[in-house]
Amino acid sequence: MTSALTDARTAAEAVVDPEMPMLTLADLGVLRGVETAADGTVVVTLTPTYSGCPALDEMRHDLRRALHEAGHERVEVRTTFSPPWSTDWISDAGRRKLAEAGVAPPDRLGPRPAGGPVPLTLHAPSRVVACPQCGAADTEETSRFGPTACTALRRCRSCGEPFEHVKEI
Amino acid sequence: MHSHDETDDENVYDALATADDDGRWAFGTGFDAGTAEIDAPVPDGVDRDDLATYCLMLADDALVASQRLSGWTTKAPELEEEVALANIALDLLGQARVLLARAGHLGAAEPYRGERSDGKGGCAGPQDDEDVLAYFRDDRAFRNVTLVETDLGDFAQTVAWLLVLASWRLALLRRLTGSRDPVLAAVAGKAVKELTYHRDYAAQWVLRLGDGTALSHARMQAGLEAVWPFVEELFTAHAVERRLVDAGVAVDPTELRWEVDAVLDQVLPAATLTRPERPAVGLVGGRGGRDGVHTEALGLVLAVMQSLARAHPEATW
């Protein structure tokens, strides 16, 4: 690997998510590749968290700027949808940073069963989301949709604090 | 929410206007759907125009549904539900944008370029295609099913509508992940996760309102009754769909009925609701939304969605 490519990767991986700035794009798992084309253009491949994620444009802009500042004049940011992002792409470091910032990280769901209808569960999910402030397990969901596409809102019954939870998809 | 601060050389609004040249058109968002997959070649043996039309069908379902849901913004019963409905609208809009870009790449936007009064008929690129297709087609050119254009009524009717729509689209797109068209397969793979969440949200509310007070039960049943006549059309195959099913690209909507029924059979009894028995509407002489035959409701939706773009085609912000 050339040093220019290493530099470009380092610069791209350090860009932070516009909505959850405690995470880099590498932590979030949305960077799919950083390559250099024959003419020296740095080609970054990005995948959105959700189809309509409004932060995608900010990510592209921030990536271009970071790479320009790192001395790469020609930058192309491509978008890919396959394979689809899931919260399992968030790195261990990313999960730790979320918790440190008071955001409950998602569980790892692992490989999904392929084929067959997606089952509908009518009762509230029984899984425990621990409070990122006090660690208590006694928390409740207050809203299935939070301030960003990837978070839900919860409240801790023990310490009373509301908090965000990166919901598993 | 934002990493930008006072010391940044540009703020987010500047970025929207300058990040891409395309961003100067107010009705884009400054982001394009990317070209890495949109320009994938048409699979062997697949008719290009059929594929473009099919992309429009699936795009228009999502686009019009998204526009309808957006109507709840500032009016939802609670802030949490407003955020939820807006989030669902955003997911659907994202699905629509990629599908419109694919349809545009396949030539679907060409007949409508002349509609733009700004003289930029020669503009190319996925984003431009998206905008031309969303803002400069008349209702007869939309290929969405009738259900998505219907007035959403009260909150109970909205969640009934969303339960049916999300269950049907989930069943459809889950199968579409196996499409021979790589763009359709990729959009579907992403959308399945989103639609699962939308269906959960709707089912929880149908359950809560149906099995709630006498008033909430009555309004939930009424909402379901209002939506019901538009369900049958969801399981009707169009000639384009049938040809693309044979080509391994599309999903046969007649195969989706049992899967949607299974969801309703799970939710409605738990919510103490009665499965309606109401005659189907939405098809006129066997033709419906997939042929561009719509109810007057679509014209109203499009008037709101398109009037700004048509009145000020060169506006910037």
CSV table of C-alpha atoms in Angstrom, one decimal:
chain,number,residue,atom,x,y,z
A,1,MET,CA,0.0,0.0,0.0
A,2,THR,CA,1.4,3.4,-0.9
A,3,SER,CA,1.9,6.0,1.8
A,4,ALA,CA,-0.5,8.4,0.0
A,5,LEU,CA,-3.2,5.8,0.2
A,6,THR,CA,-2.4,5.2,3.9
A,7,ASP,CA,-2.7,8.9,4.5
A,8,ALA,CA,-6.0,9.1,2.7
A,9,ARG,CA,-7.4,6.2,4.7
A,10,THR,CA,-6.2,7.7,8.0
A,11,ALA,CA,-7.8,11.1,7.1
A,12,ALA,CA,-11.1,9.5,5.9
A,13,GLU,CA,-11.4,7.3,9.0
A,14,ALA,CA,-10.9,10.2,11.3
A,15,VAL,CA,-14.0,12.1,10.0
A,16,VAL,CA,-16.7,12.1,12.6
A,17,ASP,CA,-20.4,11.4,12.2
A,18,PRO,CA,-22.4,14.7,11.9
A,19,GLU,CA,-25.2,13.5,14.2
A,20,MET,CA,-23.2,11.4,16.6
A,21,PRO,CA,-19.9,13.2,16.7
A,22,MET,CA,-18.5,10.9,19.4
A,23,LEU,CA,-18.1,8.4,16.6
A,24,THR,CA,-15.8,8.5,13.6
A,25,LEU,CA,-17.2,7.2,10.3
A,26,ALA,CA,-14.9,4.2,10.8
A,27,ASP,CA,-16.4,3.5,14.2
A,28,LEU,CA,-19.9,3.8,12.7
A,29,GLY,CA,-19.0,1.3,10.0
A,30,VAL,CA,-20.2,3.3,7.0
A,31,LEU,CA,-16.9,3.6,5.3
A,32,ARG,CA,-16.7,0.8,2.8
A,33,GLY,CA,-13.4,1.7,1.1
A,34,VAL,CA,-10.8,4.2,0.4
A,35,GLU,CA,-8.9,3.7,-2.8
A,36,THR,CA,-6.8,5.7,-5.2
A,37,ALA,CA,-7.6,5.7,-8.9
A,38,ALA,CA,-5.0,5.6,-11.6
A,39,ASP,CA,-5.1,9.4,-12.0
A,40,GLY,CA,-4.5,9.9,-8.3
A,41,THR,CA,-8.2,10.6,-7.4
A,42,VAL,CA,-9.1,9.4,-3.9
A,43,VAL,CA,-12.3,7.3,-4.2
A,44,VAL,CA,-14.1,6.9,-0.9
A,45,THR,CA,-17.1,4.5,-0.8
A,46,LEU,CA,-19.7,5.3,1.8
A,47,THR,CA,-22.9,3.5,2.7
A,48,PRO,CA,-25.9,5.2,4.4
A,49,THR,CA,-27.3,4.0,7.7
A,50,TYR,CA,-30.9,4.5,6.5
A,51,SER,CA,-32.1,5.0,2.9
A,52,GLY,CA,-33.1,8.6,3.6
A,53,CYS,CA,-30.3,9.5,6.1
A,54,PRO,CA,-30.0,13.2,5.9
A,55,ALA,CA,-26.5,13.1,7.4
A,56,LEU,CA,-25.1,11.4,4.3
A,57,ASP,CA,-24.6,14.7,2.5
A,58,GLU,CA,-22.8,16.1,5.5
A,59,MET,CA,-20.6,13.0,5.6
A,60,ARG,CA,-19.7,13.5,1.9
A,61,HIS,CA,-18.9,17.1,2.5
A,62,ASP,CA,-16.8,16.5,5.6
A,63,LEU,CA,-14.9,13.6,3.8
A,64,ARG,CA,-14.1,15.9,0.9
A,65,ARG,CA,-12.9,18.6,3.2
A,66,ALA,CA,-10.8,16.4,5.4
A,67,LEU,CA,-9.1,14.8,2.3
A,68,HIS,CA,-8.5,18.2,0.8
A,69,GLU,CA,-6.9,19.4,4.0
A,70,ALA,CA,-4.7,16.2,4.0
A,71,GLY,CA,-3.4,17.3,0.6
A,72,HIS,CA,-5.6,15.2,-1.7
A,73,GLU,CA,-6.8,17.5,-4.5
A,74,ARG,CA,-9.1,15.1,-6.3
A,75,VAL,CA,-11.7,13.3,-4.2
A,76,GLU,CA,-14.7,11.3,-5.2
A,77,VAL,CA,-17.2,10.1,-2.7
A,78,ARG,CA,-19.4,7.2,-4.0
A,79,THR,CA,-22.4,5.7,-2.3
A,80,THR,CA,-23.2,2.0,-2.2
A,81,PHE,CA,-26.2,0.3,-0.7
A,82,SER,CA,-25.1,-3.3,-0.7
A,83,PRO,CA,-24.5,-5.0,1.5
A,84,PRO,CA,-26.9,-2.9,3.7
A,85,TRP,CA,-25.5,-1.3,6.8
A,86,SER,CA,-26.8,-2.7,10.1
A,87,THR,CA,-25.9,-1.7,13.7
A,88,ASP,CA,-23.6,-4.8,13.8
A,89,TRP,CA,-21.2,-2.7,11.6
A,90,ILE,CA,-20.5,-0.4,14.6
A,91,SER,CA,-17.1,-1.2,16.0
A,92,ASP,CA,-16.3,-2.2,19.6
A,93,ALA,CA,-14.6,1.1,20.0
A,94,GLY,CA,-17.7,2.8,18.7
A,95,ARG,CA,-19.9,1.0,21.2
A,96,ARG,CA,-17.6,2.1,24.0
A,97,LYS,CA,-17.6,5.7,22.8
A,98,LEU,CA,-21.4,5.8,22.6
A,99,ALA,CA,-21.8,4.5,26.2
A,100,GLU,CA,-19.2,7.0,27.4
A,101,ALA,CA,-21.3,9.8,25.8
A,102,GLY,CA,-24.5,8.6,27.5
A,103,VAL,CA,-26.0,6.9,24.5
A,104,ALA,CA,-26.9,3.2,25.0
A,105,PRO,CA,-25.1,1.2,22.3
A,106,PRO,CA,-27.0,-1.4,20.2
A,107,ASP,CA,-26.8,-5.2,20.9
A,108,ARG,CA,-25.1,-7.3,18.2
A,109,LEU,CA,-27.8,-9.2,16.4
A,110,GLY,CA,-25.4,-11.5,14.5
A,111,PRO,CA,-26.3,-13.2,11.2
A,112,ARG,CA,-30.0,-12.9,10.3
A,113,PRO,CA,-32.0,-15.9,9.2
A,114,ALA,CA,-32.5,-15.8,5.5
A,115,GLY,CA,-35.7,-16.4,3.7
A,116,GLY,CA,-39.3,-16.6,5.0
A,117,PRO,CA,-41.5,-13.8,6.2
A,118,VAL,CA,-40.1,-11.3,8.8
A,119,PRO,CA,-41.9,-12.2,12.1
A,120,LEU,CA,-44.0,-9.5,13.8
A,121,THR,CA,-43.7,-9.3,17.5
A,122,LEU,CA,-46.6,-7.7,19.2
A,123,HIS,CA,-45.4,-7.6,22.8
A,124,ALA,CA,-42.8,-5.0,23.8
A,125,PRO,CA,-39.2,-6.3,23.4
A,126,SER,CA,-38.1,-7.9,26.6
A,127,ARG,CA,-34.4,-7.3,26.1
A,128,VAL,CA,-32.7,-5.1,28.7
A,129,VAL,CA,-31.1,-1.8,27.7
A,130,ALA,CA,-29.0,-0.7,30.6
A,131,CYS,CA,-29.0,3.0,31.6
A,132,PRO,CA,-25.7,4.5,30.3
A,133,GLN,CA,-25.7,7.0,33.3
A,134,CYS,CA,-26.2,4.7,36.3
A,135,GLY,CA,-26.0,1.2,34.8
A,136,ALA,CA,-29.5,0.2,36.1
A,137,ALA,CA,-31.3,-2.4,34.0
A,138,ASP,CA,-34.7,-0.9,34.8
A,139,THR,CA,-35.3,1.3,31.8
A,140,GLU,CA,-38.3,1.9,29.5
A,141,GLU,CA,-38.8,3.0,25.9
A,142,THR,CA,-40.5,6.4,25.7
A,143,SER,CA,-40.4,6.7,21.9
A,144,ARG,CA,-39.4,4.3,19.1
A,145,PHE,CA,-38.0,7.1,17.1
A,146,GLY,CA,-35.5,9.6,18.4
A,147,PRO,CA,-33.8,12.8,17.2
A,148,THR,CA,-31.9,10.9,14.5
A,149,ALA,CA,-33.0,8.1,12.3
A,150,CYS,CA,-30.9,5.5,14.2
A,151,THR,CA,-31.9,6.3,17.8
A,152,ALA,CA,-34.9,5.6,20.0
A,153,LEU,CA,-35.6,7.4,23.3
A,154,ARG,CA,-35.6,5.7,26.7
A,155,ARG,CA,-35.8,6.6,30.3
A,156,CYS,CA,-34.2,5.1,33.4
A,157,ARG,CA,-36.7,4.2,36.1
A,158,SER,CA,-33.8,4.1,38.6
A,159,CYS,CA,-32.0,7.4,38.2
A,160,GLY,CA,-34.8,9.1,36.2
A,161,GLU,CA,-32.5,10.2,33.3
A,162,PRO,CA,-33.8,10.1,29.8
A,163,PHE,CA,-31.3,8.8,27.2
A,164,GLU,CA,-30.9,7.8,23.6
A,165,HIS,CA,-30.5,4.2,22.4
A,166,VAL,CA,-29.0,3.3,19.1
A,167,LYS,CA,-31.7,0.9,18.0
A,168,GLU,CA,-30.7,-2.4,16.5
A,169,ILE,CA,-31.4,-2.9,12.8
B,1,MET,CA,-26.5,17.4,16.9
B,2,HIS,CA,-23.9,18.9,14.6
B,3,SER,CA,-20.2,18.7,14.6
B,4,HIS,CA,-20.0,22.1,12.9
B,5,ASP,CA,-19.3,25.0,15.2
B,6,GLU,CA,-18.5,28.7,15.0
B,7,THR,CA,-15.0,28.1,14.0
B,8,ASP,CA,-15.9,26.1,11.0
B,9,ASP,CA,-15.2,27.8,7.7
B,10,GLU,CA,-18.6,26.9,6.4
B,11,ASN,CA,-21.9,26.2,8.1
B,12,VAL,CA,-24.3,23.5,7.2
B,13,TYR,CA,-26.5,25.8,5.1
B,14,ASP,CA,-23.5,27.0,3.1
B,15,ALA,CA,-22.6,23.4,2.6
B,16,LEU,CA,-26.0,22.5,1.3
B,17,ALA,CA,-25.7,25.3,-1.3
B,18,THR,CA,-22.1,24.7,-2.3
B,19,ALA,CA,-21.1,21.1,-1.7
B,20,ASP,CA,-22.3,20.1,-5.1
B,21,ASP,CA,-23.1,22.1,-8.1
B,22,ASP,CA,-26.4,20.4,-8.2
B,23,GLY,CA,-27.2,21.7,-4.7
B,24,ARG,CA,-28.0,25.1,-6.1
B,25,TRP,CA,-31.3,23.7,-7.2
B,26,ALA,CA,-33.4,24.3,-4.1
B,27,PHE,CA,-35.5,21.1,-4.4
B,28,GLY,CA,-32.6,18.8,-4.2
B,29,THR,CA,-30.8,18.4,-0.9
B,30,GLY,CA,-27.3,18.8,-2.2
B,31,PHE,CA,-26.8,15.1,-2.2
B,32,ASP,CA,-27.0,12.7,-5.1
B,33,ALA,CA,-27.8,9.1,-4.7
B,34,GLY,CA,-24.4,8.2,-6.0
B,35,THR,CA,-23.5,6.6,-9.2
B,36,ALA,CA,-21.8,3.4,-8.0
B,37,GLU,CA,-24.9,1.3,-8.5
B,38,ILE,CA,-27.5,3.4,-10.2
B,39,ASP,CA,-25.8,3.0,-13.5
B,40,ALA,CA,-25.5,-0.8,-13.3
B,41,PRO,CA,-26.2,-2.4,-16.7
B,42,VAL,CA,-29.7,-3.7,-17.4
B,43,PRO,CA,-29.7,-7.5,-16.8
B,44,ASP,CA,-29.7,-9.7,-20.0
B,45,GLY,CA,-33.1,-10.3,-21.4
B,46,VAL,CA,-34.8,-7.5,-19.5
B,47,ASP,CA,-36.7,-4.7,-21.4
B,48,ARG,CA,-35.2,-1.4,-20.4
B,49,ASP,CA,-38.5,0.5,-20.5
B,50,ASP,CA,-40.2,-2.1,-18.5
B,51,LEU,CA,-37.5,-1.9,-15.8
B,52,ALA,CA,-37.8,1.9,-15.8
B,53,THR,CA,-41.5,1.7,-15.3
B,54,TYR,CA,-41.2,-0.9,-12.5
B,55,CYS,CA,-38.7,1.4,-10.7
B,56,LEU,CA,-41.2,4.2,-11.1
B,57,MET,CA,-44.0,2.0,-9.6
B,58,LEU,CA,-42.0,1.2,-6.5
B,59,ALA,CA,-40.6,4.8,-6.3
B,60,ASP,CA,-44.0,6.4,-6.6
B,61,ASP,CA,-45.5,4.2,-3.9
B,62,ALA,CA,-42.8,5.4,-1.5
B,63,LEU,CA,-42.7,9.0,-2.7
B,64,VAL,CA,-46.5,9.6,-2.5
B,65,ALA,CA,-46.7,7.7,0.9
B,66,SER,CA,-43.9,9.9,2.2
B,67,GLN,CA,-45.6,13.1,1.1
B,68,ARG,CA,-48.9,11.9,2.7
B,69,LEU,CA,-47.1,11.1,6.0
B,70,SER,CA,-45.3,14.5,6.0
B,71,GLY,CA,-48.7,16.0,6.3
B,72,TRP,CA,-48.7,15.0,9.9
B,73,THR,CA,-45.7,17.3,10.7
B,74,THR,CA,-46.8,20.0,13.1
B,75,LYS,CA,-50.2,18.2,13.6
B,76,ALA,CA,-49.5,14.8,15.2
B,77,PRO,CA,-51.2,14.0,18.5
B,78,GLU,CA,-47.9,14.0,20.4
B,79,LEU,CA,-44.4,15.1,19.6
B,80,GLU,CA,-43.1,11.5,19.8
B,81,GLU,CA,-45.6,10.4,17.1
B,82,GLU,CA,-44.7,13.4,14.9
B,83,VAL,CA,-41.1,12.4,15.1
B,84,ALA,CA,-42.0,8.8,14.3
B,85,LEU,CA,-44.2,9.6,11.3
B,86,ALA,CA,-41.6,12.1,10.0
B,87,ASN,CA,-38.9,9.4,10.3
B,88,ILE,CA,-40.9,6.9,8.5
B,89,ALA,CA,-41.6,9.5,5.8
B,90,LEU,CA,-37.9,10.1,5.5
B,91,ASP,CA,-37.1,6.4,5.1
B,92,LEU,CA,-39.7,6.1,2.3
B,93,LEU,CA,-38.3,9.2,0.7
B,94,GLY,CA,-34.8,7.7,0.7
B,95,GLN,CA,-36.1,4.6,-0.9
B,96,ALA,CA,-38.0,6.7,-3.5
B,97,ARG,CA,-34.9,8.7,-4.4
B,98,VAL,CA,-32.7,5.7,-5.3
B,99,LEU,CA,-35.5,4.2,-7.3
B,100,LEU,CA,-36.2,7.4,-9.1
B,101,ALA,CA,-32.5,7.8,-9.9
B,102,ARG,CA,-32.5,4.3,-11.3
B,103,ALA,CA,-35.6,5.0,-13.4
B,104,GLY,CA,-34.0,8.2,-14.6
B,105,HIS,CA,-30.8,6.4,-15.6
B,106,LEU,CA,-33.0,4.1,-17.7
B,107,GLY,CA,-34.5,7.1,-19.5
B,108,ALA,CA,-37.7,7.6,-17.6
B,109,ALA,CA,-37.1,11.3,-17.0
B,110,GLU,CA,-36.5,12.2,-20.7
B,111,PRO,CA,-40.2,12.9,-21.6
B,112,TYR,CA,-40.5,15.4,-18.8
B,113,ARG,CA,-37.4,17.5,-19.3
B,114,GLY,CA,-39.3,19.9,-21.5
B,115,GLU,CA,-41.6,20.6,-18.6
B,116,ARG,CA,-38.9,22.5,-16.9
B,117,SER,CA,-39.3,26.1,-17.7
B,118,ASP,CA,-35.7,27.0,-16.7
B,119,GLY,CA,-34.3,25.9,-20.0
B,120,LYS,CA,-31.9,23.5,-18.4
B,121,GLY,CA,-33.3,20.6,-20.4
B,122,GLY,CA,-29.8,19.3,-21.0
B,123,CYS,CA,-28.9,18.8,-17.3
B,124,ALA,CA,-27.9,15.2,-16.6
B,125,GLY,CA,-27.2,13.2,-13.5
B,126,PRO,CA,-29.1,11.2,-11.1
B,127,GLN,CA,-30.2,14.0,-8.9
B,128,ASP,CA,-31.6,15.9,-11.8
B,129,ASP,CA,-33.5,12.9,-12.9
B,130,GLU,CA,-35.0,12.5,-9.4
B,131,ASP,CA,-36.2,16.0,-9.3
B,132,VAL,CA,-37.6,16.0,-12.9
B,133,LEU,CA,-39.5,12.8,-12.1
B,134,ALA,CA,-40.8,13.9,-8.7
B,135,TYR,CA,-41.7,17.5,-9.6
B,136,PHE,CA,-42.5,17.6,-13.3
B,137,ARG,CA,-44.8,14.7,-14.0
B,138,ASP,CA,-48.5,15.1,-13.9
B,139,ASP,CA,-50.7,12.6,-12.0
B,140,ARG,CA,-51.4,10.4,-15.0
B,141,ALA,CA,-47.7,9.7,-15.2
B,142,PHE,CA,-47.5,8.5,-11.6
B,143,ARG,CA,-47.5,4.7,-11.2
B,144,ASN,CA,-48.3,4.4,-7.5
B,145,VAL,CA,-51.1,2.2,-6.1
B,146,THR,CA,-54.2,4.1,-5.0
B,147,LEU,CA,-53.7,3.3,-1.3
B,148,VAL,CA,-50.8,5.6,-0.9
B,149,GLU,CA,-52.6,8.7,-2.3
B,150,THR,CA,-55.7,8.4,-0.1
B,151,ASP,CA,-56.3,11.0,2.6
B,152,LEU,CA,-54.9,9.7,5.8
B,153,GLY,CA,-57.9,10.8,8.0
B,154,ASP,CA,-57.3,10.7,11.7
B,155,PHE,CA,-54.4,9.1,13.5
B,156,ALA,CA,-56.2,5.8,13.8
B,157,GLN,CA,-56.8,5.6,10.0
B,158,THR,CA,-53.1,6.6,9.5
B,159,VAL,CA,-51.8,3.7,11.5
B,160,ALA,CA,-54.3,1.3,9.8
B,161,TRP,CA,-53.0,2.6,6.5
B,162,LEU,CA,-49.4,2.2,7.6
B,163,LEU,CA,-49.9,-1.3,8.9
B,164,VAL,CA,-51.3,-2.4,5.5
B,165,LEU,CA,-48.7,-0.5,3.5
B,166,ALA,CA,-45.7,-1.5,5.5
B,167,SER,CA,-46.8,-5.2,5.7
B,168,TRP,CA,-47.3,-5.3,1.9
B,169,ARG,CA,-44.2,-3.4,1.0
B,170,LEU,CA,-42.1,-5.5,3.4
B,171,ALA,CA,-43.4,-8.7,1.8
B,172,LEU,CA,-42.7,-7.3,-1.7
B,173,LEU,CA,-39.2,-5.9,-1.0
B,174,ARG,CA,-38.2,-9.0,1.0
B,175,ARG,CA,-38.7,-11.0,-2.2
B,176,LEU,CA,-37.1,-8.3,-4.3
B,177,THR,CA,-33.8,-8.8,-2.5
B,178,GLY,CA,-33.4,-11.7,-5.0
B,179,SER,CA,-34.0,-9.5,-8.1
B,180,ARG,CA,-31.7,-9.9,-11.0
B,181,ASP,CA,-31.5,-6.1,-11.2
B,182,PRO,CA,-28.7,-5.2,-8.7
B,183,VAL,CA,-30.2,-1.8,-7.9
B,184,LEU,CA,-33.6,-3.2,-7.0
B,185,ALA,CA,-31.9,-5.9,-4.9
B,186,ALA,CA,-29.8,-3.4,-3.1
B,187,VAL,CA,-32.6,-0.9,-2.4
B,188,ALA,CA,-34.8,-3.8,-1.2
B,189,GLY,CA,-32.0,-5.2,1.1
B,190,LYS,CA,-31.8,-1.8,2.8
B,191,ALA,CA,-35.5,-1.1,2.9
B,192,VAL,CA,-36.5,-4.4,4.5
B,193,LYS,CA,-35.0,-3.4,7.9
B,194,GLU,CA,-36.7,0.0,7.7
B,195,LEU,CA,-40.1,-1.4,6.8
B,196,THR,CA,-39.9,-4.0,9.6
B,197,TYR,CA,-39.6,-1.1,12.0
B,198,HIS,CA,-42.5,0.8,10.3
B,199,ARG,CA,-44.7,-2.2,10.5
B,200,ASP,CA,-43.9,-2.7,14.2
B,201,TYR,CA,-44.7,0.9,15.0
B,202,ALA,CA,-48.1,0.7,13.1
B,203,ALA,CA,-49.0,-2.7,14.7
B,204,GLN,CA,-48.3,-1.4,18.2
B,205,TRP,CA,-50.6,1.5,17.7
B,206,VAL,CA,-53.4,-0.5,16.0
B,207,LEU,CA,-53.2,-2.9,19.0
B,208,ARG,CA,-53.2,0.0,21.6
B,209,LEU,CA,-56.1,1.9,20.0
B,210,GLY,CA,-58.2,-1.2,19.0
B,211,ASP,CA,-57.9,-2.8,22.4
B,212,GLY,CA,-58.2,0.6,24.2
B,213,THR,CA,-61.2,2.6,25.2
B,214,ALA,CA,-64.6,2.3,23.5
B,215,LEU,CA,-63.9,5.5,21.6
B,216,SER,CA,-60.4,4.5,20.5
B,217,HIS,CA,-61.7,1.1,19.4
B,218,ALA,CA,-64.5,2.6,17.4
B,219,ARG,CA,-62.1,5.1,15.7
B,220,MET,CA,-59.6,2.3,15.0
B,221,GLN,CA,-62.3,0.1,13.4
B,222,ALA,CA,-63.5,3.1,11.3
B,223,GLY,CA,-60.0,3.8,10.2
B,224,LEU,CA,-59.5,0.2,9.1
B,225,GLU,CA,-62.8,0.3,7.2
B,226,ALA,CA,-61.7,3.4,5.4
B,227,VAL,CA,-58.5,1.9,4.2
B,228,TRP,CA,-59.9,-1.5,3.3
B,229,PRO,CA,-61.4,-0.8,-0.2
B,230,PHE,CA,-57.8,0.0,-1.4
B,231,VAL,CA,-56.2,-3.3,-0.2
B,232,GLU,CA,-57.3,-5.5,-3.1
B,233,GLU,CA,-55.4,-3.4,-5.7
B,234,LEU,CA,-52.2,-4.2,-3.9
B,235,PHE,CA,-52.5,-7.8,-5.0
B,236,THR,CA,-53.2,-7.1,-8.7
B,237,ALA,CA,-50.4,-7.7,-11.2
B,238,HIS,CA,-49.8,-5.2,-14.0
B,239,ALA,CA,-48.5,-6.4,-17.4
B,240,VAL,CA,-45.1,-4.8,-16.8
B,241,GLU,CA,-44.8,-6.7,-13.5
B,242,ARG,CA,-45.8,-10.0,-15.1
B,243,ARG,CA,-43.2,-9.6,-17.8
B,244,LEU,CA,-40.5,-8.7,-15.3
B,245,VAL,CA,-41.5,-11.6,-13.0
B,246,ASP,CA,-40.8,-13.9,-15.9
B,247,ALA,CA,-37.4,-12.2,-16.4
B,248,GLY,CA,-36.5,-12.7,-12.7
B,249,VAL,CA,-36.5,-9.0,-11.9
B,250,ALA,CA,-39.9,-8.2,-10.3
B,251,VAL,CA,-42.1,-9.7,-7.6
B,252,ASP,CA,-45.6,-11.0,-8.4
B,253,PRO,CA,-48.0,-9.0,-6.2
B,254,THR,CA,-50.5,-11.8,-6.3
B,255,GLU,CA,-48.1,-13.9,-4.2
B,256,LEU,CA,-48.1,-11.3,-1.4
B,257,ARG,CA,-51.6,-11.7,-0.2
B,258,TRP,CA,-51.1,-14.6,2.2
B,259,GLU,CA,-48.2,-12.9,3.9
B,260,VAL,CA,-50.1,-9.7,4.4
B,261,ASP,CA,-53.1,-11.6,5.6
B,262,ALA,CA,-51.0,-13.5,8.1
B,263,VAL,CA,-49.9,-10.2,9.7
B,264,LEU,CA,-53.5,-8.9,9.8
B,265,ASP,CA,-54.7,-12.2,11.2
B,266,GLN,CA,-52.2,-11.8,14.0
B,267,VAL,CA,-52.9,-8.1,14.7
B,268,LEU,CA,-56.6,-7.6,14.2
B,269,PRO,CA,-57.9,-10.2,16.7
B,270,ALA,CA,-55.3,-9.1,19.3
B,271,ALA,CA,-56.6,-5.6,18.8
B,272,THR,CA,-60.2,-6.8,19.1
B,273,LEU,CA,-60.9,-5.5,15.6
B,274,THR,CA,-63.1,-7.0,13.0
B,275,ARG,CA,-61.7,-7.7,9.5
B,276,PRO,CA,-63.8,-5.4,7.2
B,277,GLU,CA,-65.9,-6.7,4.4
B,278,ARG,CA,-66.1,-3.8,2.0
B,279,PRO,CA,-66.0,-3.8,-1.8
B,280,ALA,CA,-62.7,-3.0,-3.5
B,281,VAL,CA,-62.2,0.3,-5.2
B,282,GLY,CA,-59.2,1.8,-7.0
B,283,LEU,CA,-59.6,-0.1,-10.3
B,284,VAL,CA,-61.5,1.4,-13.2
B,285,GLY,CA,-62.2,-1.2,-16.0
B,286,GLY,CA,-59.3,-3.2,-14.6
B,287,ARG,CA,-57.0,-0.2,-14.7
B,288,GLY,CA,-55.6,1.5,-11.6
B,289,GLY,CA,-52.8,3.4,-10.2
B,290,ARG,CA,-50.2,1.2,-11.9
B,291,ASP,CA,-51.7,2.5,-15.2
B,292,GLY,CA,-51.8,6.1,-14.1
B,293,VAL,CA,-55.5,5.9,-13.4
B,294,HIS,CA,-55.8,7.7,-10.0
B,295,THR,CA,-58.4,9.2,-7.7
B,296,GLU,CA,-58.6,13.0,-7.4
B,297,ALA,CA,-56.7,12.7,-4.2
B,298,LEU,CA,-53.4,12.3,-6.0
B,299,GLY,CA,-53.8,15.7,-7.8
B,300,LEU,CA,-54.1,17.4,-4.4
B,301,VAL,CA,-51.0,15.6,-3.1
B,302,LEU,CA,-49.0,16.6,-6.1
B,303,ALA,CA,-50.3,20.2,-6.0
B,304,VAL,CA,-48.7,20.6,-2.6
B,305,MET,CA,-45.6,18.6,-3.4
B,306,GLN,CA,-44.9,20.2,-6.8
B,307,SER,CA,-46.2,23.7,-6.8
B,308,LEU,CA,-43.1,25.4,-5.4
B,309,ALA,CA,-40.7,23.6,-7.8
B,310,ARG,CA,-42.9,24.5,-10.8
B,311,ALA,CA,-43.4,28.1,-9.8
B,312,HIS,CA,-39.7,28.7,-9.1
B,313,PRO,CA,-37.7,26.2,-11.0
B,314,GLU,CA,-34.5,28.2,-10.5
B,315,ALA,CA,-34.9,29.1,-6.9
B,316,THR,CA,-32.0,28.6,-4.6
B,317,TRP,CA,-31.6,28.8,-0.8
